[in-house]
mmCIF file of C-alpha atoms and ligand atoms in Angstrom:
data_model
loop_
_atom_site.group_PDB
_atom_site.id
_atom_site.type_symbol
_atom_site.label_atom_id
_atom_site.label_comp_id
_atom_site.label_asym_id
_atom_site.label_seq_id
_atom_site.Cartn_x
_atom_site.Cartn_y
_atom_site.Cartn_z
ATOM 1 C CA UNK A 13 92.857 89.675 148.810
ATOM 2 C CA UNK A 14 89.022 90.547 148.678
ATOM 3 C CA UNK A 15 86.526 89.861 145.553
ATOM 4 C CA UNK A 16 85.938 93.304 145.250
ATOM 5 C CA UNK A 17 89.855 94.436 145.645
ATOM 6 C CA UNK A 18 90.446 91.479 142.206
ATOM 7 C CA UNK A 19 87.734 93.417 140.238
ATOM 8 C CA UNK A 20 89.402 96.662 140.532
ATOM 9 C CA UNK A 21 91.577 94.698 138.662
ATOM 10 C CA UNK A 22 90.654 93.096 136.593
ATOM 11 C CA UNK A 23 88.594 97.271 135.398
ATOM 12 C CA UNK A 24 92.918 97.913 136.234
ATOM 13 C CA UNK A 25 94.006 95.897 133.800
ATOM 14 C CA UNK A 26 91.296 96.154 130.876
ATOM 15 C CA UNK A 27 91.548 99.628 131.151
ATOM 16 C CA UNK A 28 95.566 99.351 130.316
ATOM 17 C CA UNK A 29 94.851 97.418 127.786
ATOM 18 C CA UNK A 30 92.538 99.036 126.414
ATOM 19 C CA UNK A 31 94.533 102.493 126.764
ATOM 20 C CA UNK A 32 97.676 100.846 124.751
ATOM 21 C CA UNK A 33 95.956 99.367 121.722
ATOM 22 C CA UNK A 34 95.065 102.416 121.472
ATOM 23 C CA UNK A 35 97.801 104.011 121.458
ATOM 24 C CA UNK A 36 99.244 101.843 119.563
ATOM 25 C CA UNK A 37 95.951 102.325 117.296
ATOM 26 C CA UNK A 38 97.368 105.745 116.412
ATOM 27 C CA UNK A 39 100.699 105.307 115.806
ATOM 28 C CA UNK A 40 100.478 102.164 113.441
ATOM 29 C CA UNK A 41 98.761 104.755 111.189
ATOM 30 C CA UNK A 42 99.764 107.989 109.003
ATOM 31 C CA UNK A 43 98.778 111.153 111.714
ATOM 32 C CA UNK A 44 97.948 114.045 109.195
ATOM 33 C CA UNK A 45 94.455 113.551 109.815
ATOM 34 C CA UNK A 46 93.062 113.869 106.079
ATOM 35 C CA UNK A 47 91.175 110.452 104.215
ATOM 36 C CA UNK A 48 89.466 110.417 107.229
ATOM 37 C CA UNK A 49 87.174 109.054 104.913
ATOM 38 C CA UNK A 50 87.299 107.794 100.890
ATOM 39 C CA UNK A 51 88.971 110.635 98.632
ATOM 40 C CA UNK A 52 86.659 112.860 96.512
ATOM 41 C CA UNK A 53 88.294 113.987 92.968
ATOM 42 C CA UNK A 54 89.290 114.474 89.846
ATOM 43 C CA UNK A 55 92.783 113.588 87.604
ATOM 44 C CA UNK A 56 94.117 114.389 84.788
ATOM 45 C CA UNK A 57 95.134 110.700 83.396
ATOM 46 C CA UNK A 58 92.926 108.092 82.278
ATOM 47 C CA UNK A 59 91.172 110.425 79.669
ATOM 48 C CA UNK A 60 93.756 113.301 78.349
ATOM 49 C CA UNK A 61 97.142 111.296 79.087
ATOM 50 C CA UNK A 62 99.671 113.664 78.979
ATOM 51 C CA UNK A 63 97.834 115.482 76.840
ATOM 52 C CA UNK A 64 97.632 118.625 79.392
ATOM 53 C CA UNK A 65 97.557 122.650 79.686
ATOM 54 C CA UNK A 66 96.458 124.899 81.975
ATOM 55 C CA UNK A 67 93.548 126.128 80.316
ATOM 56 C CA UNK A 68 92.326 122.500 80.453
ATOM 57 C CA UNK A 69 92.877 122.311 84.320
ATOM 58 C CA UNK A 70 90.648 125.451 84.626
ATOM 59 C CA UNK A 71 87.635 124.675 82.093
ATOM 60 C CA UNK A 72 88.067 121.528 84.738
ATOM 61 C CA UNK A 73 87.508 123.046 87.363
ATOM 62 C CA UNK A 74 85.114 125.429 86.658
ATOM 63 C CA UNK A 75 82.832 122.023 85.001
ATOM 64 C CA UNK A 76 83.462 120.564 88.339
ATOM 65 C CA UNK A 77 81.541 123.615 89.642
ATOM 66 C CA UNK A 78 78.836 124.193 86.806
ATOM 67 C CA UNK A 79 78.144 120.463 87.222
ATOM 68 C CA UNK A 80 77.295 119.650 90.508
ATOM 69 C CA UNK A 81 80.139 117.771 91.173
ATOM 70 C CA UNK A 82 81.656 119.899 93.979
ATOM 71 C CA UNK A 83 78.683 119.273 95.662
ATOM 72 C CA UNK A 84 77.502 116.332 95.216
ATOM 73 C CA UNK A 85 81.364 116.573 97.115
ATOM 74 C CA UNK A 86 84.225 115.709 94.719
ATOM 75 C CA UNK A 87 87.228 118.150 95.941
ATOM 76 C CA UNK A 88 90.374 117.241 94.793
ATOM 77 C CA UNK A 89 91.187 118.296 90.825
ATOM 78 C CA UNK A 90 94.188 116.230 90.871
ATOM 79 C CA UNK A 91 97.529 116.820 88.049
ATOM 80 C CA UNK A 92 99.264 113.827 86.931
ATOM 81 C CA UNK A 93 102.017 113.574 85.006
ATOM 82 C CA UNK A 94 103.660 115.755 82.378
ATOM 83 C CA UNK A 95 103.401 119.134 84.226
ATOM 84 C CA UNK A 96 106.435 119.894 84.916
ATOM 85 C CA UNK A 97 109.402 120.481 82.844
ATOM 86 C CA UNK A 98 112.238 118.253 81.848
ATOM 87 C CA UNK A 99 114.843 119.606 84.039
ATOM 88 C CA UNK A 100 115.620 121.031 87.378
ATOM 89 C CA UNK A 101 116.118 124.777 87.951
ATOM 90 C CA UNK A 102 119.707 125.741 89.006
ATOM 91 C CA UNK A 103 118.868 125.477 92.084
ATOM 92 C CA UNK A 104 117.120 122.267 91.608
ATOM 93 C CA UNK A 105 113.870 123.122 92.261
ATOM 94 C CA UNK A 106 111.314 121.484 89.987
ATOM 95 C CA UNK A 107 109.534 123.312 87.552
ATOM 96 C CA UNK A 108 106.472 123.588 85.790
ATOM 97 C CA UNK A 109 106.055 123.019 82.288
ATOM 98 C CA UNK A 110 106.250 126.677 80.444
ATOM 99 C CA UNK A 111 104.481 125.613 77.089
ATOM 100 C CA UNK A 112 101.827 124.221 78.597
ATOM 101 C CA UNK A 113 101.756 125.386 82.841
ATOM 102 C CA UNK A 114 103.681 129.600 81.830
ATOM 103 C CA UNK A 115 101.259 130.696 84.346
ATOM 104 C CA UNK A 116 103.690 128.154 87.117
ATOM 105 C CA UNK A 117 101.174 125.529 89.296
ATOM 106 C CA UNK A 118 101.671 128.111 92.920
ATOM 107 C CA UNK A 119 98.118 130.309 90.093
ATOM 108 C CA UNK A 120 96.590 127.001 88.699
ATOM 109 C CA UNK A 121 96.076 126.295 92.560
ATOM 110 C CA UNK A 122 95.511 129.318 94.008
ATOM 111 C CA UNK A 123 92.378 128.695 90.934
ATOM 112 C CA UNK A 124 90.611 125.359 91.897
ATOM 113 C CA UNK A 125 91.331 127.444 96.016
ATOM 114 C CA UNK A 126 89.454 130.587 94.488
ATOM 115 C CA UNK A 127 86.855 127.692 93.845
ATOM 116 C CA UNK A 128 86.239 125.883 96.338
ATOM 117 C CA UNK A 129 88.820 122.782 95.521
ATOM 118 C CA UNK A 130 92.113 121.712 96.723
ATOM 119 C CA UNK A 131 93.886 120.105 94.381
ATOM 120 C CA UNK A 132 96.836 117.670 93.622
ATOM 121 C CA UNK A 133 99.533 117.043 92.178
ATOM 122 C CA UNK A 134 101.792 114.030 90.629
ATOM 123 C CA UNK A 135 105.840 113.028 91.324
ATOM 124 C CA UNK A 136 107.638 109.404 91.852
ATOM 125 C CA UNK A 137 109.224 107.625 93.993
ATOM 126 C CA UNK A 138 112.534 106.688 91.597
ATOM 127 C CA UNK A 139 115.177 109.268 89.484
ATOM 128 C CA UNK A 140 111.852 109.533 87.120
ATOM 129 C CA UNK A 141 108.147 109.560 86.541
ATOM 130 C CA UNK A 142 107.180 107.007 84.205
ATOM 131 C CA UNK A 143 107.307 109.921 81.250
ATOM 132 C CA UNK A 144 110.070 111.484 82.617
ATOM 133 C CA UNK A 145 109.812 114.580 83.682
ATOM 134 C CA UNK A 146 112.686 114.734 86.496
ATOM 135 C CA UNK A 147 111.583 112.280 89.385
ATOM 136 C CA UNK A 148 111.982 112.857 93.473
ATOM 137 C CA UNK A 149 114.194 109.660 94.619
ATOM 138 C CA UNK A 150 117.187 112.019 96.812
ATOM 139 C CA UNK A 151 114.932 115.922 96.418
ATOM 140 C CA UNK A 152 112.250 114.714 98.932
ATOM 141 C CA UNK A 153 112.160 117.309 101.425
ATOM 142 C CA UNK A 154 112.886 120.205 98.698
ATOM 143 C CA UNK A 155 110.064 118.821 96.290
ATOM 144 C CA UNK A 156 107.921 118.144 99.301
ATOM 145 C CA UNK A 157 108.688 122.422 100.780
ATOM 146 C CA UNK A 158 108.170 123.798 96.752
ATOM 147 C CA UNK A 159 104.415 121.236 97.145
ATOM 148 C CA UNK A 160 103.598 123.363 99.926
ATOM 149 C CA UNK A 161 103.828 126.673 99.177
ATOM 150 C CA UNK A 162 102.438 126.099 96.011
ATOM 151 C CA UNK A 163 99.091 125.441 98.161
ATOM 152 C CA UNK A 164 99.220 121.228 96.687
ATOM 153 C CA UNK A 165 96.351 119.956 98.547
ATOM 154 C CA UNK A 166 97.294 115.368 97.594
ATOM 155 C CA UNK A 167 100.401 114.294 95.902
ATOM 156 C CA UNK A 168 100.258 111.018 93.460
ATOM 157 C CA UNK A 169 103.623 109.069 93.873
ATOM 158 C CA UNK A 170 103.989 107.349 91.924
ATOM 159 C CA UNK A 171 107.609 103.869 91.136
ATOM 160 C CA UNK A 172 109.252 104.863 87.851
ATOM 161 C CA UNK A 173 112.871 104.501 87.305
ATOM 162 C CA UNK A 174 113.678 104.141 91.059
ATOM 163 C CA UNK A 175 116.642 103.042 92.311
ATOM 164 C CA UNK A 176 115.434 98.920 93.248
ATOM 165 C CA UNK A 177 115.295 99.859 96.725
ATOM 166 C CA UNK A 178 112.055 98.522 98.456
ATOM 167 C CA UNK A 179 108.505 101.091 98.311
ATOM 168 C CA UNK A 180 109.339 100.112 101.515
ATOM 169 C CA UNK A 181 111.958 102.580 102.220
ATOM 170 C CA UNK A 182 111.608 104.950 99.216
ATOM 171 C CA UNK A 183 107.173 106.074 100.785
ATOM 172 C CA UNK A 184 108.146 106.581 103.897
ATOM 173 C CA UNK A 185 111.022 109.610 103.325
ATOM 174 C CA UNK A 186 107.854 111.731 100.692
ATOM 175 C CA UNK A 187 106.358 111.405 104.208
ATOM 176 C CA UNK A 188 108.023 111.796 106.400
ATOM 177 C CA UNK A 189 108.868 115.544 103.907
ATOM 178 C CA UNK A 190 105.420 116.201 103.556
ATOM 179 C CA UNK A 191 104.934 116.296 107.662
ATOM 180 C CA UNK A 192 107.933 118.776 107.935
ATOM 181 C CA UNK A 193 106.969 120.473 104.950
ATOM 182 C CA UNK A 194 103.466 121.494 107.028
ATOM 183 C CA UNK A 195 101.192 121.777 104.802
ATOM 184 C CA UNK A 196 98.339 118.771 105.596
ATOM 185 C CA UNK A 197 98.757 117.244 101.854
ATOM 186 C CA UNK A 198 97.026 113.766 100.957
ATOM 187 C CA UNK A 199 99.875 111.070 100.040
ATOM 188 C CA UNK A 200 98.284 108.907 97.697
ATOM 189 C CA UNK A 201 100.740 106.037 96.461
ATOM 190 C CA UNK A 202 101.141 104.442 93.441
ATOM 191 C CA UNK A 203 103.186 100.978 93.841
ATOM 192 C CA UNK A 204 100.979 99.364 91.660
ATOM 193 C CA UNK A 205 100.157 97.307 95.414
ATOM 194 C CA UNK A 206 103.871 95.886 93.824
ATOM 195 C CA UNK A 207 104.116 94.817 97.595
ATOM 196 C CA UNK A 208 101.103 94.033 98.777
ATOM 197 C CA UNK A 209 101.544 97.341 100.581
ATOM 198 C CA UNK A 210 97.671 97.342 102.474
ATOM 199 C CA UNK A 211 99.760 95.156 104.925
ATOM 200 C CA UNK A 212 101.937 97.954 105.778
ATOM 201 C CA UNK A 213 101.407 101.199 104.221
ATOM 202 C CA UNK A 214 99.005 101.727 106.360
ATOM 203 C CA UNK A 215 101.338 104.258 108.499
ATOM 204 C CA UNK A 216 102.786 105.623 105.139
ATOM 205 C CA UNK A 217 99.393 107.157 102.754
ATOM 206 C CA UNK A 218 96.187 108.006 102.471
ATOM 207 C CA UNK A 219 96.203 105.307 100.472
ATOM 208 C CA UNK A 220 98.211 102.779 97.957
ATOM 209 C CA UNK A 221 97.130 101.430 94.736
ATOM 210 C CA UNK A 222 96.805 97.311 94.737
ATOM 211 C CA UNK A 223 97.194 97.170 91.590
ATOM 212 C CA UNK A 224 98.541 97.887 88.096
ATOM 213 C CA UNK A 225 96.945 100.743 85.599
ATOM 214 C CA UNK A 226 92.726 100.234 84.868
ATOM 215 C CA UNK A 227 91.870 100.683 81.090
ATOM 216 C CA UNK A 228 89.010 101.217 79.608
ATOM 217 C CA UNK A 229 86.342 97.969 79.507
ATOM 218 C CA UNK A 230 85.223 95.001 81.565
ATOM 219 C CA UNK A 231 88.023 92.810 81.705
ATOM 220 C CA UNK A 232 89.979 95.493 83.410
ATOM 221 C CA UNK A 233 87.957 96.538 85.782
ATOM 222 C CA UNK A 234 86.397 93.989 86.911
ATOM 223 C CA UNK A 235 89.379 91.673 87.159
ATOM 224 C CA UNK A 236 91.059 94.758 89.640
ATOM 225 C CA UNK A 237 88.210 94.791 91.949
ATOM 226 C CA UNK A 238 89.101 91.016 92.272
ATOM 227 C CA UNK A 239 92.183 92.102 93.290
ATOM 228 C CA UNK A 240 91.085 94.886 95.726
ATOM 229 C CA UNK A 241 88.554 92.811 97.108
ATOM 230 C CA UNK A 242 92.078 90.964 98.808
ATOM 231 C CA UNK A 243 92.854 93.812 100.837
ATOM 232 C CA UNK A 244 89.490 94.669 102.626
ATOM 233 C CA UNK A 245 90.702 94.420 105.893
ATOM 234 C CA UNK A 246 93.315 96.470 105.815
ATOM 235 C CA UNK A 247 91.422 99.451 104.496
ATOM 236 C CA UNK A 248 90.334 101.907 107.448
ATOM 237 C CA UNK A 249 89.044 105.605 108.362
ATOM 238 C CA UNK A 250 92.856 107.354 107.310
ATOM 239 C CA UNK A 251 94.260 104.797 104.472
ATOM 240 C CA UNK A 252 91.950 103.233 102.060
ATOM 241 C CA UNK A 253 93.657 99.940 99.646
ATOM 242 C CA UNK A 254 93.188 101.923 95.172
ATOM 243 C CA UNK A 255 91.860 99.853 92.908
ATOM 244 C CA UNK A 256 92.858 102.488 90.725
ATOM 245 C CA UNK A 257 90.904 106.073 88.411
ATOM 246 C CA UNK A 258 87.121 105.687 87.159
ATOM 247 C CA UNK A 259 86.956 104.711 84.027
ATOM 248 C CA UNK A 260 83.470 106.923 83.561
ATOM 249 C CA UNK A 261 83.256 108.536 80.894
ATOM 250 C CA UNK A 262 85.660 107.228 78.992
ATOM 251 C CA UNK A 263 83.384 105.741 76.927
ATOM 252 C CA UNK A 264 84.937 101.077 76.755
ATOM 253 C CA UNK A 265 82.176 100.942 79.959
ATOM 254 C CA UNK A 266 78.021 100.222 78.956
ATOM 255 C CA UNK A 267 75.945 102.146 80.939
ATOM 256 C CA UNK A 268 75.053 99.167 83.478
ATOM 257 C CA UNK A 269 79.341 98.164 83.243
ATOM 258 C CA UNK A 270 79.701 101.706 84.034
ATOM 259 C CA UNK A 271 77.601 101.741 87.063
ATOM 260 C CA UNK A 272 78.849 98.615 88.412
ATOM 261 C CA UNK A 273 82.275 100.046 88.441
ATOM 262 C CA UNK A 274 81.292 103.148 90.721
ATOM 263 C CA UNK A 275 78.670 100.897 92.766
ATOM 264 C CA UNK A 276 82.068 98.726 93.537
ATOM 265 C CA UNK A 277 84.756 100.837 94.160
ATOM 266 C CA UNK A 278 81.783 103.256 96.378
ATOM 267 C CA UNK A 279 81.178 100.349 98.646
ATOM 268 C CA UNK A 280 85.029 98.985 98.705
ATOM 269 C CA UNK A 281 85.750 102.402 99.929
ATOM 270 C CA UNK A 282 87.288 102.984 96.940
ATOM 271 C CA UNK A 283 89.064 106.487 96.674
ATOM 272 C CA UNK A 284 86.462 108.167 94.000
ATOM 273 C CA UNK A 285 88.561 110.172 91.632
ATOM 274 C CA UNK A 286 86.696 110.753 87.615
ATOM 275 C CA UNK A 287 89.226 110.337 84.384
ATOM 276 C CA UNK A 288 86.913 111.758 82.297
ATOM 277 C CA UNK A 289 86.461 114.543 80.062
ATOM 278 C CA UNK A 290 83.347 116.815 82.562
ATOM 279 C CA UNK A 291 83.642 119.837 80.460
ATOM 280 C CA UNK A 292 81.590 117.090 77.787
ATOM 281 C CA UNK A 293 80.487 114.286 79.975
ATOM 282 C CA UNK A 294 76.980 112.707 78.502
ATOM 283 C CA UNK A 295 74.024 112.805 81.796
ATOM 284 C CA UNK A 296 72.950 109.457 82.087
ATOM 285 C CA UNK A 297 77.471 108.911 82.798
ATOM 286 C CA UNK A 298 76.864 112.361 85.103
ATOM 287 C CA UNK A 299 73.873 111.075 87.172
ATOM 288 C CA UNK A 300 75.766 107.726 87.605
ATOM 289 C CA UNK A 301 79.386 109.512 89.130
ATOM 290 C CA UNK A 302 76.069 111.327 91.248
ATOM 291 C CA UNK A 303 74.937 109.127 92.986
ATOM 292 C CA UNK A 304 74.143 110.558 95.028
ATOM 293 C CA UNK A 305 72.832 107.407 97.836
ATOM 294 C CA UNK A 306 75.621 105.873 96.197
ATOM 295 C CA UNK A 307 77.962 108.571 97.355
ATOM 296 C CA UNK A 308 77.127 108.153 101.082
ATOM 297 C CA UNK A 309 78.040 104.896 100.722
ATOM 298 C CA UNK A 310 81.871 105.099 99.424
ATOM 299 C CA UNK A 311 81.971 108.354 102.362
ATOM 300 C CA UNK A 312 79.617 106.227 105.881
ATOM 301 C CA UNK A 313 81.656 107.276 108.961
ATOM 302 C CA UNK A 314 82.372 103.138 109.621
ATOM 303 C CA UNK A 315 84.958 103.577 106.901
ATOM 304 C CA UNK A 316 84.468 98.958 106.989
ATOM 305 C CA UNK A 317 85.546 98.891 103.898
ATOM 306 C CA UNK A 318 82.642 96.033 101.648
ATOM 307 C CA UNK A 319 83.403 93.169 100.031
ATOM 308 C CA UNK A 320 82.289 89.593 98.199
ATOM 309 C CA UNK A 321 80.331 87.548 100.803
ATOM 310 C CA UNK A 322 78.736 85.223 98.685
ATOM 311 C CA UNK A 323 78.454 83.970 95.500
ATOM 312 C CA UNK A 324 80.250 81.621 92.578
ATOM 313 C CA UNK A 325 80.528 81.583 89.256
ATOM 314 C CA UNK A 326 78.809 84.169 87.425
ATOM 315 C CA UNK A 327 76.013 86.056 90.193
ATOM 316 C CA UNK A 328 77.612 86.945 93.646
ATOM 317 C CA UNK A 329 76.160 88.979 96.496
ATOM 318 C CA UNK A 330 79.542 91.784 98.361
ATOM 319 C CA UNK A 331 77.729 93.981 101.276
ATOM 320 C CA UNK A 332 79.661 95.292 104.344
ATOM 321 C CA UNK A 333 78.121 97.435 107.550
ATOM 322 C CA UNK A 334 77.933 101.317 107.793
ATOM 323 C CA UNK A 335 76.677 103.138 110.645
ATOM 324 C CA UNK A 336 74.375 102.850 112.531
ATOM 325 C CA UNK A 337 73.589 99.815 112.790
ATOM 326 C CA UNK A 338 72.878 99.413 108.607
ATOM 327 C CA UNK A 339 74.732 97.716 106.061
ATOM 328 C CA UNK A 340 75.535 98.380 102.565
ATOM 329 C CA UNK A 341 74.745 95.402 100.027
ATOM 330 C CA UNK A 342 74.590 94.062 96.153
ATOM 331 C CA UNK A 343 74.756 92.157 93.628
ATOM 332 C CA UNK A 344 76.379 91.467 91.184
ATOM 333 C CA UNK A 345 75.759 89.448 87.969
ATOM 334 C CA UNK A 346 79.137 89.034 85.989
ATOM 335 C CA UNK A 347 76.807 86.362 82.851
ATOM 336 C CA UNK A 348 76.117 88.014 80.365
ATOM 337 C CA UNK A 349 72.059 87.182 80.767
ATOM 338 C CA UNK A 350 70.007 89.264 83.134
ATOM 339 C CA UNK A 351 69.135 86.298 86.430
ATOM 340 C CA UNK A 352 67.779 86.104 90.702
ATOM 341 C CA UNK A 353 70.422 86.527 92.165
ATOM 342 C CA UNK A 354 69.625 85.834 96.172
ATOM 343 C CA UNK A 355 71.056 87.803 99.669
ATOM 344 C CA UNK A 356 70.511 85.987 102.788
ATOM 345 C CA UNK A 357 70.882 88.277 104.835
ATOM 346 C CA UNK A 358 72.937 86.064 107.253
ATOM 347 C CA UNK A 359 75.885 86.477 104.720
ATOM 348 C CA UNK A 360 76.101 89.698 106.561
ATOM 349 C CA UNK A 361 75.280 89.397 110.193
ATOM 350 C CA UNK A 362 72.049 90.439 110.339
ATOM 351 C CA UNK A 363 70.029 87.550 112.456
ATOM 352 C CA UNK A 364 67.064 85.741 110.682
ATOM 353 C CA UNK A 365 64.914 86.888 112.841
ATOM 354 C CA UNK A 366 65.007 90.479 111.498
ATOM 355 C CA UNK A 367 62.856 92.282 109.334
ATOM 356 C CA UNK A 368 65.400 94.697 107.166
ATOM 357 C CA UNK A 369 63.933 97.881 105.747
ATOM 358 C CA UNK A 370 65.698 97.953 101.729
ATOM 359 C CA UNK A 371 66.534 100.851 100.108
ATOM 360 C CA UNK A 372 67.158 100.513 96.581
ATOM 361 C CA UNK A 373 69.736 102.860 95.964
ATOM 362 C CA UNK A 374 69.094 102.448 92.515
ATOM 363 C CA UNK A 375 66.012 102.592 90.772
ATOM 364 C CA UNK A 376 65.089 104.243 94.167
ATOM 365 C CA UNK A 377 62.895 101.399 95.919
ATOM 366 C CA UNK A 378 62.513 101.211 99.263
ATOM 367 C CA UNK A 379 60.103 98.041 100.543
ATOM 368 C CA UNK A 380 60.634 96.078 103.888
ATOM 369 C CA UNK A 381 62.062 92.097 103.799
ATOM 370 C CA UNK A 382 62.726 89.032 106.132
ATOM 371 C CA UNK A 383 66.084 87.218 105.932
ATOM 372 C CA UNK A 384 66.459 87.539 102.310
ATOM 373 C CA UNK A 385 66.061 89.534 99.512
ATOM 374 C CA UNK A 386 65.617 88.171 95.514
ATOM 375 C CA UNK A 387 66.736 90.201 92.617
ATOM 376 C CA UNK A 388 66.559 89.878 88.998
ATOM 377 C CA UNK A 389 70.094 91.886 87.022
ATOM 378 C CA UNK A 390 70.941 92.966 84.047
ATOM 379 C CA UNK A 391 74.412 91.244 82.864
ATOM 380 C CA UNK A 392 77.390 92.941 83.866
ATOM 381 C CA UNK A 393 74.851 95.230 86.133
ATOM 382 C CA UNK A 394 74.156 95.774 90.025
ATOM 383 C CA UNK A 395 71.617 95.893 92.017
ATOM 384 C CA UNK A 396 73.033 97.938 95.346
ATOM 385 C CA UNK A 397 70.623 98.292 98.561
ATOM 386 C CA UNK A 398 71.109 99.858 101.925
ATOM 387 C CA UNK A 399 69.566 97.498 104.783
ATOM 388 C CA UNK A 400 68.079 99.440 107.792
ATOM 389 C CA UNK A 401 67.934 96.394 110.392
ATOM 390 C CA UNK A 402 63.891 96.924 112.411
HETATM 391 C C1 GAL B 507 102.017 105.420 86.024
HETATM 392 C C2 GAL B 507 100.264 105.585 87.341
HETATM 393 C C3 GAL B 507 99.028 105.364 86.547
HETATM 394 C C4 GAL B 507 99.945 106.888 85.766
HETATM 395 C C5 GAL B 507 101.414 107.073 84.923
HETATM 396 C C6 GAL B 507 101.623 108.405 84.548
HETATM 397 O O1 GAL B 507 102.400 104.111 86.740
HETATM 398 O O2 GAL B 507 100.006 103.950 87.694
HETATM 399 O O3 GAL B 507 97.522 106.110 87.488
HETATM 400 O O4 GAL B 507 99.833 107.634 86.592
HETATM 401 O O5 GAL B 507 102.128 105.842 85.039
HETATM 402 O O6 GAL B 507 102.468 108.290 83.999
#
């Protein structure tokens, strides 16, 4: 065969390879078109726990608009456990708890939609939810239809009171029920990382919890960040690692700790689901939640989860690629004293002869650097940058 023919054969073979890996990718991902960037919104659990009612949810919806949270990208208003009656109706349908949601869930979803926001609900892949309202196990099709009819846009699906079978069996049943119900519903899996969902859940959910519940304090937040970091390579547009919802605004962390919490979640492409009472959030916490450049890092179209790239002990460097050849960089000081931290650009894969334009997204400053940058970082604080090689 002439060399030219070999070349044609090679090109055909390569085209085929690319095509088949493409369709493999498509097959592997949950194909509901949602979660191309991590979801942003609010959820009732971290602050209100079971103390929710329709007035609170409506007022929260209003506050998401009036504070400007909606305008910077927060879109889902999600109710968690405790919204339902403790028994189904005569036809086996879930029903809103009459004492706290007398107008029903459809009316609430309509209200949220009327403010150009989306509405999320909560159920469980077991017989009961964690707070013992009916779960969806063996009622998946019926409940998915109910949610679709109510106008639900997001389902958080918990893992209490199960039949003991693996989440790998129970979660795909709800995935299929949602897809058959005919309304795009973001599927947020909450099996607490028990069966390493990062390794299998991208074909099942749009996000999967990687850890147990966050607590409103530094030690819990930072240990959850470390656990979530281990799964970085598995996050991609359409399917995200979820290290649980934000505690910013709930008073358990200092300003520096809250800023670290938000920066790490943004860098790790985590869902940014606010967990405080947004009707009464102080300006300092709102300013953290509304930092547009940090949000841009989270919502970047490339969708690569940033991770720890250097450091041991108490000073670390985290980072990852962004679209258009840029990078996100974060310096983290876990120690109890201020420290100078140096980030070598090579740790992010930037060649040492390239100069880099650096934007400090918290101090709102710009400068040009070669090969590294050193910054003083307060205790339990971060410095965070967007790097553009020039
Ligand atoms: C837990 C879940 C929490 C919250 C709670 C409600 O399993 O991790 O985020 O949803 O249940 O009972």
